[in-house]
XYZ file of C-alpha atoms in Angstrom:
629
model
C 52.266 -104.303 131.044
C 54.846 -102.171 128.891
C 54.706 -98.333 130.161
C 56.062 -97.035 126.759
C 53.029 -99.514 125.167
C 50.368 -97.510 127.124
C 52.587 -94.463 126.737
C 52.239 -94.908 123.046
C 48.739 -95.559 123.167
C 47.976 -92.531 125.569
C 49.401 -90.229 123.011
C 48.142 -91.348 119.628
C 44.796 -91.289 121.559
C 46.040 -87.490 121.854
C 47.093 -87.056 118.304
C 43.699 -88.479 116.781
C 41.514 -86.403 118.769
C 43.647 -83.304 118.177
C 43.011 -84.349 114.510
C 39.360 -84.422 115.053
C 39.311 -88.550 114.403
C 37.653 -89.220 117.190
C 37.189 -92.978 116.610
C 40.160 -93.872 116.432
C 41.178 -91.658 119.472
C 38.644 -93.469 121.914
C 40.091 -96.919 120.076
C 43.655 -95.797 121.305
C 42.550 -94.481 124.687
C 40.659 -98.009 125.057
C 43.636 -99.692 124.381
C 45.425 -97.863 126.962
C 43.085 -98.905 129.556
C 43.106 -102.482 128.247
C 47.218 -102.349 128.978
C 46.463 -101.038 132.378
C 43.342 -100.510 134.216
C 44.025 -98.163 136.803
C 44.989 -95.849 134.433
C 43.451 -92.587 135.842
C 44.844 -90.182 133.092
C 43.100 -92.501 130.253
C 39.926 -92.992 131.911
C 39.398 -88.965 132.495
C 40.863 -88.539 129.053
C 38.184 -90.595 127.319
C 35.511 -89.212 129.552
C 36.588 -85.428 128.278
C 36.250 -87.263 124.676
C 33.238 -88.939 124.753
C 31.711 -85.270 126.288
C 32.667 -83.691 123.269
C 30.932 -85.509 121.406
C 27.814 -85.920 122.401
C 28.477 -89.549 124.120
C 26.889 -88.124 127.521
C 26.246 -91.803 129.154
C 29.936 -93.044 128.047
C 31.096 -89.888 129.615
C 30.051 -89.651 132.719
C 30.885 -93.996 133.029
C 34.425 -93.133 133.044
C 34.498 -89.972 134.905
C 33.640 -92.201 137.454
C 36.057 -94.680 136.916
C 38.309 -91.645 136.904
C 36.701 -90.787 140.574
C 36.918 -94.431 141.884
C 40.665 -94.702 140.441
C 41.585 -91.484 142.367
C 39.479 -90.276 144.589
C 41.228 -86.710 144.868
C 41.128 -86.048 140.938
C 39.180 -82.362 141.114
C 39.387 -82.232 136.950
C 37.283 -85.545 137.021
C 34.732 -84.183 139.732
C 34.477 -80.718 138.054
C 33.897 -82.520 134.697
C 31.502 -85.484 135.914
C 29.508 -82.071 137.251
C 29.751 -80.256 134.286
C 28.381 -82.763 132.315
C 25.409 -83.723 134.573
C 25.008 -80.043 134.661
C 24.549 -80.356 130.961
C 22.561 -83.574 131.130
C 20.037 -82.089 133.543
C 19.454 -78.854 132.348
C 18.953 -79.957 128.239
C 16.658 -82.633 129.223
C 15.019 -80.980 131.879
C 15.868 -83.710 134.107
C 15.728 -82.276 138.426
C 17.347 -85.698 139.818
C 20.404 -85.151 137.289
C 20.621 -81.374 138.883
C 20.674 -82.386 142.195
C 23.725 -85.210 141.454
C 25.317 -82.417 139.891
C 25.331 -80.616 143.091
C 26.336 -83.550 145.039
C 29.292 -83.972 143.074
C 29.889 -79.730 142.911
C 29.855 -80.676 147.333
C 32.230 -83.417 147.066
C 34.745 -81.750 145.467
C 34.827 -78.417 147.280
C 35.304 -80.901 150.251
C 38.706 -81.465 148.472
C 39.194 -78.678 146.572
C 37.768 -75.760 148.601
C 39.285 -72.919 146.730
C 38.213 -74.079 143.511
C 35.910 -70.707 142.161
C 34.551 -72.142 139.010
C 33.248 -75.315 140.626
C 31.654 -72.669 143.380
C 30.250 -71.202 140.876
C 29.126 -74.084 138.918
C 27.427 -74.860 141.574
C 25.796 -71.315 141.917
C 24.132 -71.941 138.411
C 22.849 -75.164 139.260
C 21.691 -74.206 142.445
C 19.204 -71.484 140.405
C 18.400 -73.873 138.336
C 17.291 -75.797 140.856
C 14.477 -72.366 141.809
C 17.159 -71.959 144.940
C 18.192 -67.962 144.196
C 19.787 -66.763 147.150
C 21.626 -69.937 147.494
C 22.748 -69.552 144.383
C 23.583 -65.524 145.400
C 25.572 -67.155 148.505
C 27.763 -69.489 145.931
C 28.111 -66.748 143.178
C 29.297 -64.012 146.026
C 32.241 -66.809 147.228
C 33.174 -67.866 143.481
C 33.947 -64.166 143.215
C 35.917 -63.610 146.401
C 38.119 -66.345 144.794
C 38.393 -65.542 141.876
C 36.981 -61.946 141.127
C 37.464 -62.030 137.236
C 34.803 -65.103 136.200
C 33.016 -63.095 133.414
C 30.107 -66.409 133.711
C 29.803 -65.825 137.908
C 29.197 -62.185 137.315
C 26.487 -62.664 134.469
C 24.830 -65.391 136.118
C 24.342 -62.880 139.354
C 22.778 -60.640 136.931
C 20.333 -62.985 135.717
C 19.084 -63.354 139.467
C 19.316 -59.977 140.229
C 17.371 -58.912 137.019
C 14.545 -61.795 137.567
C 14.218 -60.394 140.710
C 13.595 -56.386 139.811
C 16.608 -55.461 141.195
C 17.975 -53.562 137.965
C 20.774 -51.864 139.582
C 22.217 -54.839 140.559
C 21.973 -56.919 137.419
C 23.728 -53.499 135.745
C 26.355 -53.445 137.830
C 26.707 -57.745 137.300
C 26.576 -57.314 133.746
C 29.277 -54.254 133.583
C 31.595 -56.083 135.321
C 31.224 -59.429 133.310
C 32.014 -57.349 130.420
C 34.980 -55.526 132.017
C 36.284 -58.967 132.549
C 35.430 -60.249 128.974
C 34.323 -57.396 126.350
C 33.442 -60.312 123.742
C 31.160 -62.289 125.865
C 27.751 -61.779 124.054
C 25.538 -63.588 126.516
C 26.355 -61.096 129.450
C 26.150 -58.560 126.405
C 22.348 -59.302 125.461
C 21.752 -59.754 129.007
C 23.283 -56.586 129.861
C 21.525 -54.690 127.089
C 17.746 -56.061 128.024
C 18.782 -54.930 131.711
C 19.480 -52.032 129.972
C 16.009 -51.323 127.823
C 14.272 -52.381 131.474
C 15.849 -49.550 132.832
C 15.364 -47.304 129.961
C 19.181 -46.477 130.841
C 19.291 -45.018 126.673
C 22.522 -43.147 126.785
C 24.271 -46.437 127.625
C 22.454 -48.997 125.523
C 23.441 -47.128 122.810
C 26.807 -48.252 122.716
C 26.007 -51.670 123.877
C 23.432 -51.914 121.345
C 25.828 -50.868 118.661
C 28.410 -53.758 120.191
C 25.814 -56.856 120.192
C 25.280 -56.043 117.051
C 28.549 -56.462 115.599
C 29.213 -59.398 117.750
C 26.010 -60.771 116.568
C 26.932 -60.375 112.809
C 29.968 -62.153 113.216
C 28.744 -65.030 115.176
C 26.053 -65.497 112.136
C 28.862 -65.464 109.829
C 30.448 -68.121 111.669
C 27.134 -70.350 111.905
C 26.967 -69.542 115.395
C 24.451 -68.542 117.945
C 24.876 -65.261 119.126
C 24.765 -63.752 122.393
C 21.423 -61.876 120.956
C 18.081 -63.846 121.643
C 15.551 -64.191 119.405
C 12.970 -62.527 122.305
C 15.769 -59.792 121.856
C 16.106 -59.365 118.424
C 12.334 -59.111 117.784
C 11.923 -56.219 120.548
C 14.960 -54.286 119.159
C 15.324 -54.753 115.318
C 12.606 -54.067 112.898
C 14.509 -56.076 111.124
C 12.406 -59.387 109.861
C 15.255 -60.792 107.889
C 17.852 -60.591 110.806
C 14.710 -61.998 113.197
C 15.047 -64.438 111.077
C 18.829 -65.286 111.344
C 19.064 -64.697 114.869
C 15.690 -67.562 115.646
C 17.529 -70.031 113.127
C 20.971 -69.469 114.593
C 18.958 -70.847 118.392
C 16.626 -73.281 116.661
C 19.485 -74.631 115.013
C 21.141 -75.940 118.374
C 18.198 -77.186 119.711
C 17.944 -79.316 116.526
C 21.123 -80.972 116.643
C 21.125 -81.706 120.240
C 23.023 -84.965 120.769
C 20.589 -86.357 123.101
C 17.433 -85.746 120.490
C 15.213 -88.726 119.354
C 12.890 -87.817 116.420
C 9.391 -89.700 117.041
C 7.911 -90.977 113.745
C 5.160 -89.167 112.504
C 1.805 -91.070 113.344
C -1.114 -90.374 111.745
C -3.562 -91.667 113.517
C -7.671 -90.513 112.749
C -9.387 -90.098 115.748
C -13.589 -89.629 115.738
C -12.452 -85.501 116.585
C -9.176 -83.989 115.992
C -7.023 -83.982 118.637
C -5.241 -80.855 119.527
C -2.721 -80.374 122.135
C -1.438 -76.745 123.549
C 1.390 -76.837 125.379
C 2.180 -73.549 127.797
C 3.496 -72.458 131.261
C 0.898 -70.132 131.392
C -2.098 -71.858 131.805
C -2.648 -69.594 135.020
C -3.165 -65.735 135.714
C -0.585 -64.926 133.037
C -1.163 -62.691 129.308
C -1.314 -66.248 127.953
C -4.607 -67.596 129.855
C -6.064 -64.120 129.475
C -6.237 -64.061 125.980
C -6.903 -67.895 124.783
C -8.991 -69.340 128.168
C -12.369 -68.468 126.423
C -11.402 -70.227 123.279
C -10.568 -73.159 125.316
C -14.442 -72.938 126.295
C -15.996 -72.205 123.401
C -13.853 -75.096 121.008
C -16.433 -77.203 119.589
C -16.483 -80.664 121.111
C -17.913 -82.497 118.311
C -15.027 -82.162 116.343
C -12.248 -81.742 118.489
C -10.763 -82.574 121.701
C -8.106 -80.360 123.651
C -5.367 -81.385 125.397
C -3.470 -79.142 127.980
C 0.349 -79.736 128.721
C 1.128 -77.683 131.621
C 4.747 -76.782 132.495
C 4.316 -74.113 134.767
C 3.312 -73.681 138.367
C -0.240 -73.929 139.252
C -0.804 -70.581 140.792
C -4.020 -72.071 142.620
C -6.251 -69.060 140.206
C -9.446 -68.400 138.836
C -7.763 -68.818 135.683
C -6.135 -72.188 136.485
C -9.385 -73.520 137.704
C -11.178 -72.334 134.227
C -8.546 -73.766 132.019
C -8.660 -76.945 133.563
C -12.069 -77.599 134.093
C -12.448 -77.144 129.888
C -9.942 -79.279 128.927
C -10.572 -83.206 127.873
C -7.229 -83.635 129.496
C -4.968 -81.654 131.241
C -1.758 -82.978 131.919
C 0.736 -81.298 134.126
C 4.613 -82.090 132.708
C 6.529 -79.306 134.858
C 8.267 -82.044 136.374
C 9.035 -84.354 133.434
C 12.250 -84.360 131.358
C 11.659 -83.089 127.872
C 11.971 -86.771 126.257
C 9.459 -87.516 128.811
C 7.159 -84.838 127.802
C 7.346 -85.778 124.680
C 6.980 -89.294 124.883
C 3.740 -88.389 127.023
C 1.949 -86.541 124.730
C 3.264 -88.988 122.136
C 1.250 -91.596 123.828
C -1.610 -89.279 123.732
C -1.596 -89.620 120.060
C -2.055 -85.784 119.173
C -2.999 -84.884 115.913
C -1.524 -80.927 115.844
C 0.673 -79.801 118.944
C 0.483 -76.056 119.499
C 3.262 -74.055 120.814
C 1.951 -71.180 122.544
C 5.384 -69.894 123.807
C 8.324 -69.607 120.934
C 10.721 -68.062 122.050
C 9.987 -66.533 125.403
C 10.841 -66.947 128.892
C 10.127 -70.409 130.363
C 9.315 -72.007 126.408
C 10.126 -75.776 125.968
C 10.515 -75.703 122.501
C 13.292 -78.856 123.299
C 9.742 -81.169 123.452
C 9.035 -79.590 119.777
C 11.923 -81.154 118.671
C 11.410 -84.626 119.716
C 8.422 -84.827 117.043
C 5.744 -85.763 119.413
C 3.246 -85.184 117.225
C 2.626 -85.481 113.349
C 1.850 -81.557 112.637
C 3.139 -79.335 114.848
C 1.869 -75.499 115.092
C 3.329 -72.164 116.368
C 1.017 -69.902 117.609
C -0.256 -66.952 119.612
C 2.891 -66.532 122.118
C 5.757 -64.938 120.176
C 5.474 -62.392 117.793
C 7.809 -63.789 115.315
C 9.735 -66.798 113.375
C 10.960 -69.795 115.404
C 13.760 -70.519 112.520
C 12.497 -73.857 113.670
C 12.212 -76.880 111.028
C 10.042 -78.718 113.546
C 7.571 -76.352 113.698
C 5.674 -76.383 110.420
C 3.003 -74.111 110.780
C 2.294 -70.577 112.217
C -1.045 -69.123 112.853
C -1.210 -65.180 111.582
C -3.038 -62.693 109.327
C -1.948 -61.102 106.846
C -1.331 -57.444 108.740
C 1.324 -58.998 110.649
C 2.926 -61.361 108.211
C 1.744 -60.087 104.780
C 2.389 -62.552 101.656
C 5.220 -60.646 100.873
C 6.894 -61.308 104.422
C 6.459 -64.861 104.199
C 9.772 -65.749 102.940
C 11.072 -64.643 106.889
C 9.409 -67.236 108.201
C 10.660 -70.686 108.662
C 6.982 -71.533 109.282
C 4.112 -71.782 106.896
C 1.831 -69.334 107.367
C -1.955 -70.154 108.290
C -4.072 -66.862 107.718
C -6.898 -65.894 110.047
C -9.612 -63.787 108.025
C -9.542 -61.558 111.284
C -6.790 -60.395 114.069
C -4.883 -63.434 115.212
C -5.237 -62.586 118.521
C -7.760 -64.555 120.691
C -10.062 -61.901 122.780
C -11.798 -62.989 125.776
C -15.543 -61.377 125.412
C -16.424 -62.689 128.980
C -13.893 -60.706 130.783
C -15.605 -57.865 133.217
C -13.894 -54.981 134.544
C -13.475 -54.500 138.617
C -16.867 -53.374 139.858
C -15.283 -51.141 141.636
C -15.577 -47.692 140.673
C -11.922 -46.091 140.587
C -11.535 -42.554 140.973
C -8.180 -40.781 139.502
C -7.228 -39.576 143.156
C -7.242 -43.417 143.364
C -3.819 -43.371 141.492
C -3.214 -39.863 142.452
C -4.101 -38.789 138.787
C -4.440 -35.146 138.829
C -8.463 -34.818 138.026
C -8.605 -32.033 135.260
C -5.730 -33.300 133.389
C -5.701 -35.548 129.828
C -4.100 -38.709 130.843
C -2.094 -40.794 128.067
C -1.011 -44.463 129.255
C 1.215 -46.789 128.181
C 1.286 -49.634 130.301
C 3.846 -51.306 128.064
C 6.733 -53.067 129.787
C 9.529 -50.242 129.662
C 11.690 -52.068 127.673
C 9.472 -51.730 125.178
C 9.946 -47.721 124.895
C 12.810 -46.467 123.192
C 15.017 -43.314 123.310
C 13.303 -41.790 119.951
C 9.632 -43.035 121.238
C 10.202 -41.321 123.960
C 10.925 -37.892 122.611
C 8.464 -38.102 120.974
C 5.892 -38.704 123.523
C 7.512 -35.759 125.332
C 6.714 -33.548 123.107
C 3.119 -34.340 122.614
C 2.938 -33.278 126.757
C 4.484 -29.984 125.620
C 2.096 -29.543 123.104
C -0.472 -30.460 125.313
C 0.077 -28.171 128.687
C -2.438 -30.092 130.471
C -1.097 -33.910 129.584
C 0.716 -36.208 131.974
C 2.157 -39.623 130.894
C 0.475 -42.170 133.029
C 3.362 -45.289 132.231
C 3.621 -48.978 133.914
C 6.637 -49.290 135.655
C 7.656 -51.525 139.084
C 11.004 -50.908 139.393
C 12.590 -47.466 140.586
C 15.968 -47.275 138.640
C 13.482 -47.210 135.281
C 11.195 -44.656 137.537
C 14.035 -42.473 138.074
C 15.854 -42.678 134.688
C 12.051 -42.072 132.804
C 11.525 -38.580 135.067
C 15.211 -37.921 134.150
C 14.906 -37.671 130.587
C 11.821 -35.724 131.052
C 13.769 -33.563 132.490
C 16.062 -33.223 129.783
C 13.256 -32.554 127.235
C 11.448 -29.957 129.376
C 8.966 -31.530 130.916
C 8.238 -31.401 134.710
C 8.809 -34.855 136.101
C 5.513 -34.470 138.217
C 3.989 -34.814 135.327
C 5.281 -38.552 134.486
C 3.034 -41.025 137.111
C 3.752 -44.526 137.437
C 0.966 -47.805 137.748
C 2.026 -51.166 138.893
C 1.019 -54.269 138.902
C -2.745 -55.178 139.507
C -5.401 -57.539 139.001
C -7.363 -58.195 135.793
C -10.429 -56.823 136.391
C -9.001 -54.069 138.604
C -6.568 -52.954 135.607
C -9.689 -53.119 132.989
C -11.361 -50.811 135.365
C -8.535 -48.260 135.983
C -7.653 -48.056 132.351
C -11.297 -46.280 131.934
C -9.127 -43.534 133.929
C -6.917 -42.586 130.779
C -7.987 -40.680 127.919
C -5.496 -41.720 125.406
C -3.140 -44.536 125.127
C 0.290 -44.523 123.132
C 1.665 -47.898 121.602
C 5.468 -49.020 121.534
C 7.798 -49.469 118.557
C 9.518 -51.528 117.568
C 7.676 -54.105 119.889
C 3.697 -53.097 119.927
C 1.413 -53.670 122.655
C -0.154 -57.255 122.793
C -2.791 -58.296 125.317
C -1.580 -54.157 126.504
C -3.471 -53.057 123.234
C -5.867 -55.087 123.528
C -6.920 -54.619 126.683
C -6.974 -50.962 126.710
C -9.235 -51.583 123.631
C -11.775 -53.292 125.753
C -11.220 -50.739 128.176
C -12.952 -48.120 125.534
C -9.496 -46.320 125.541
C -7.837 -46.024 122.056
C -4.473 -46.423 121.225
C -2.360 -44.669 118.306
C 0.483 -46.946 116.984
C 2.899 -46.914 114.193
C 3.270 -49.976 111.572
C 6.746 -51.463 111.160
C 8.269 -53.852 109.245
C 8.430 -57.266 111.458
C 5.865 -58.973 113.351
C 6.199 -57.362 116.497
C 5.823 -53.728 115.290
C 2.233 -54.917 113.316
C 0.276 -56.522 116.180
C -1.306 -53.488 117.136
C -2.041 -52.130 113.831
C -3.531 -56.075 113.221
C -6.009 -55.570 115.880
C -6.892 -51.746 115.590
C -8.042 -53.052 111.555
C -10.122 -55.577 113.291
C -12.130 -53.518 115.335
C -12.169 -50.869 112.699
C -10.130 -48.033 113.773
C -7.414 -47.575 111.171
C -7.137 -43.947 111.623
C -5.216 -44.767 114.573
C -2.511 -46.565 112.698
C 0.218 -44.526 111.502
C 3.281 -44.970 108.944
C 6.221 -42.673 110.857
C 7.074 -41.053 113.990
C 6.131 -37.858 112.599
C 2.507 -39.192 112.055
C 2.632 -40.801 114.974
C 3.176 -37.895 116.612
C 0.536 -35.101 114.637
C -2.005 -38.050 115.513
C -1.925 -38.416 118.994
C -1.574 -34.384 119.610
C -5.031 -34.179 117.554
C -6.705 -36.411 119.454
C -5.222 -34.878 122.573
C -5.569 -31.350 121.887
C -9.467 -31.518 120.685
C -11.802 -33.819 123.423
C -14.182 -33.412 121.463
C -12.972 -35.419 118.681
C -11.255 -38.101 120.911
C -14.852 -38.178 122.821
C -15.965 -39.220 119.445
C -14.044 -41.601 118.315
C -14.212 -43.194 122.111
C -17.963 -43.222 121.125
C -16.936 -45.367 118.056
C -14.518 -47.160 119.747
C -17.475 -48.164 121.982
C -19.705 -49.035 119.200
C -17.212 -50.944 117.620
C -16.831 -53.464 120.086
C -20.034 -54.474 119.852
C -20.406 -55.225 116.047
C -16.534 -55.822 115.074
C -14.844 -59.149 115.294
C -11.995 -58.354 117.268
C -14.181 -59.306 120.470
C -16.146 -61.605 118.718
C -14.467 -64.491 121.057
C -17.395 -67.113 119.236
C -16.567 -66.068 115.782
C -12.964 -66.315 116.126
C -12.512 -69.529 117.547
C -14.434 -70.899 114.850
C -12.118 -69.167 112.354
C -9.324 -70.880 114.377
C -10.615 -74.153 113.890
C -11.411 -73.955 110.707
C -7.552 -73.144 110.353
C -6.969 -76.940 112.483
C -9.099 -78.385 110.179
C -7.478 -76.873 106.997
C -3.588 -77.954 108.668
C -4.750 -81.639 109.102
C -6.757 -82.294 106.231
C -3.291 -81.256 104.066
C -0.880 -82.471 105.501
C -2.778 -85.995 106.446
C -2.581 -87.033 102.442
């Protein structure tokens, strides 16, 4: 063995990898391992390489060579769990997480002042559904090492999942403080932000992502900004649209992806698969359960793939007991998944998540299936080239919009949203001192999440209470920084925060029954009610909304055509406005339009459940019989 040979070898290895030849870099790092075995340096060096690109499996062979060559190495620890870290969490993979924290244990035996691998270890920890050992991890990282802009933001996420707003500000402010251009903290900080209804603040913030989002688009980058985000804040289609391909786009070229062949097999029925975590007492089984039911059997069979927890509800129990199959792959790795329902020989896969909390659109882009359909759970484009068809009408996503859509679009003749028809109220009979709702006043709901009311909506609503002396704002809301800040800025516009009551959280049948309470519900812009509009709807309460420009701001006005109430749709915040003080000012004419609201959902389709899901086959049928040639 020559030292200068391996020497030489060592640092060409260098030289080609600086030069982005990575070949011939793992060739010369090869060769210095050939010349000498136990060299330590080489091994971790062609680990780190192999990482980079994608290699995962050649990667983590020699970061344990590394290990096993010198056992004290932290840099080949930390990176063995970074990259199992990695491994687990983009396949979805639990026994990879918990070697990951094995490894994180092992070296804080060595290296117990080591803050990133602390916190490391934090994120896997929460990934892992441990939070307040993850809290525990974060909190030491930190007393470390106090400026980790990742530690902070990742204590915000837990602090925000778990309603505590305040915290997950604070987290967030002091990521930033630490690193002003780190855009995940920043979207996080700014959703924390619309939860609270903290305006005066987002502002700025708002103003920031969006800079820092434009430039990481121009670099064919994915922003800090989330698609979920970016179709709640900007009625903006086109930059939807960027934003959802900038995401899609690195799920795509994952370096662990296998693309199934497309298999077109014809079955005696049409096989459809829906794949969901919220095939339990979630907005997700309330709206599609009873088109599970009522799907005709002789010409198609349904396939649930569950990846959520089985809440043990009446919900879970109906959804199950209608399906041909349902298959529970919460604890399978998304190759796994994929390969599963691969075997099941789908015909059309149906997301019914996009991109919102919990999704697995990482399954999607294995190709499981030959025809693959988004629909129902986002209001908005996947950018997604393995998604090839969305499910819509043409008041959210008219012709003309098309071109924002990665997607082709599949019109319904009616709403797109599935109604459940079955659905009874509470038979108990609330009373407004039930929610400590003065009893001679005109109450106007929103039981919107707050972070779907903005700053200007706001105002606006304010002053239809002034107009109205004898008005309160009857507003969802479970979390008291948003309770607070919401009486505040009544406050500032004149209006008696006694006057602004709060609901929480409640049962199906019990909300249907207390939303009989209101007189007059408001919508959200630029993010509409969904299953909130609808519900209300059923309720016999109507709702005044105002049309926008992307998908999110049209749902309401979608389903307020379908059950025949376009007077309630308006173009502006200024009609918005005259609309709902009519109504609220003169009973007499919101008694009779309740009266036709009543009337209406008898004889229009919107709760036509039967209808509907007949329309929504005939879509299936439409999808496979076109694309199968």
């Amino acid at each position: 063995m020559n030292p200068r040979q391996t020497a030489a070898h060592f640092n060409l290895g260098s030289l080609y990898e600086s030069l982005r030849q990575y070949p011939q870099a793992a060739a010369s790092y090869r060769q210095t391992i050939n010349l000498n075995p136990k060299d330590s340096e080489a091994c971790l060096a062609l680990g780190n390489l192999y990482k980079k690109i994608g290699s995962w499996e050649k990667a983590r062979k020699f970061f344990t060579q590394t290990i096993s060559l010198d056992p004290t190495s932290s840099q080949a620890y930390f990176n063995l769990a970074t990259l199992l870290t990695n491994m687990g969490s983009s396949t979805n993979n639990s026994q990879l997480l918990s070697e990951a924290i094995q490894v994180y244990q092992k070296l804080l035996q060595i290296k117990p002042e080591f803050a990133e691998a602390m916190g490391n270890l934090g994120l896997v920890l929460r990934m892992k559904g441990d939070s307040e050992k993850a809290l525990e991890s974060y909190k030491k990282s930190l007393e470390i090492k106090p400026d980790l802009a990742q530690v902070h933001n990742n204590m915000g996420i837990i602090y925000e999942s778990q309603g505590n707003l305040q915290e997950a500000l604070n987290c967030f402010r002091k990521s930033l403080q630490v690193n002003p251009d780190f855009g995940q903290s920043e979207g996080n900080f700014a959703y924390a932000l619309k939860q609270a209804c903290q305006w005066d603040e987002l502002t700025n913030v708002q103003k920031n992502l969006k800079n820092h989002t434009n430039a990481s688009l121009k670099q064919n980058r994915r922003p800090g900004e989330t698609p979920f985000f970016s179709v709640i804040n900007d009625d903006d289609p086109a930059k939807n649209l960027q934003v959802a391909k900038a995401w899609s786009n690195e799920i795509e070229v994952s370096p662990v992806k296998l693309i199934f062949p497309k298999i077109w097999i014809k079955h005696k029925k049409i096989r459809i698969g829906y794949v969901s975590d919220g095939f339990r007492e979630f907005p997700t089984a309330h709206n599609i359960t009873r088109v599970f039911e009522l799907h005709d059997r002789s010409q198609f069979e349904i396939y649930l793939y569950s990846h959520g927890p089985d809440d043990k509800s009446v919900y879970r129990d109906r959804i199950i007991k209608t399906a041909d199959k349902f298959i529970d792959i919460s604890h399978l790795e998304f190759a796994a998944a994929a390969k599963r329902i691969l075997t099941d020989k789908i015909n059309i896969l149906v997301d019914l998540k996009g991109y919102t909390r919990g999704n697995r659109l990482e399954i999607f882009a294995y190709r499981p299936a030959p025809i693959q359909v988004a629909y129902l759970g986002f209001p908005g484009t996947t950018g997604a080239g393995f998604l090839d068809y969305m499910i819509a009408d043409r008041i959210v996503i008219p012709e003309k919009s098309q071109k924002f859509f990665t997607e082709k679009i599949v019109y319904l003749p009616i709403s797109y949203r599935a109604t459940d028809n079955q659905v009874g109220a509470s038979v108990h009979k609330f009373k407004r001192s039930d929610f400590n709702l003065p009893p001679d006043s005109l109450v106007i709901a929103s039981f919107n999440q707050t972070y779907k009311i903005t700053k200007e909506l706001f105002g606006v609503w304010m002053k239809v209470l002034k107009t109205v002396p004898r008005s309160i704002l009857w507003q969802w809301c479970t979390t008291d920084l948003a309770k607070t800040n919401l009486k505040h800025e009544a406050v500032r516009r004149g209006i008696s925060p006694q006057r602004i009551l709060f609901a929480g959280n409640a049962k199906k049948e019990d909300h249907l029954a207390r939303l009989r309470l209101a007189d007059l519900a408001l919508d959200t812009f630029p993010c509409n009610g969904h299953t909130t509009t609808v519900d209300a709807l059923w309720a016999g309460l109507p709702v005044v909304t105002l049309l926008g420009k992307n998908f999110s701001s049209r749902v309401s006005a979608s389903v307020l055509t379908a059950i025949n109430l376009p007077q309630l749709i308006t173009k502006n915040l200024k009609e918005y406005q005259r609309v709902a003080v009519d109504l609220a000012a003169h009973p007499d004419k919101l008694c009779k339009l309740k009266d036709r609201l009543k009337q209406n959902i008898k004889s229009s389709p919107l709760f036509d459940t039967e209808k509907y899901t007949r329309e929504l086959e005939k879509a299936y049928i439409k999808i496979w019989t076109t694309r199968k040639h």
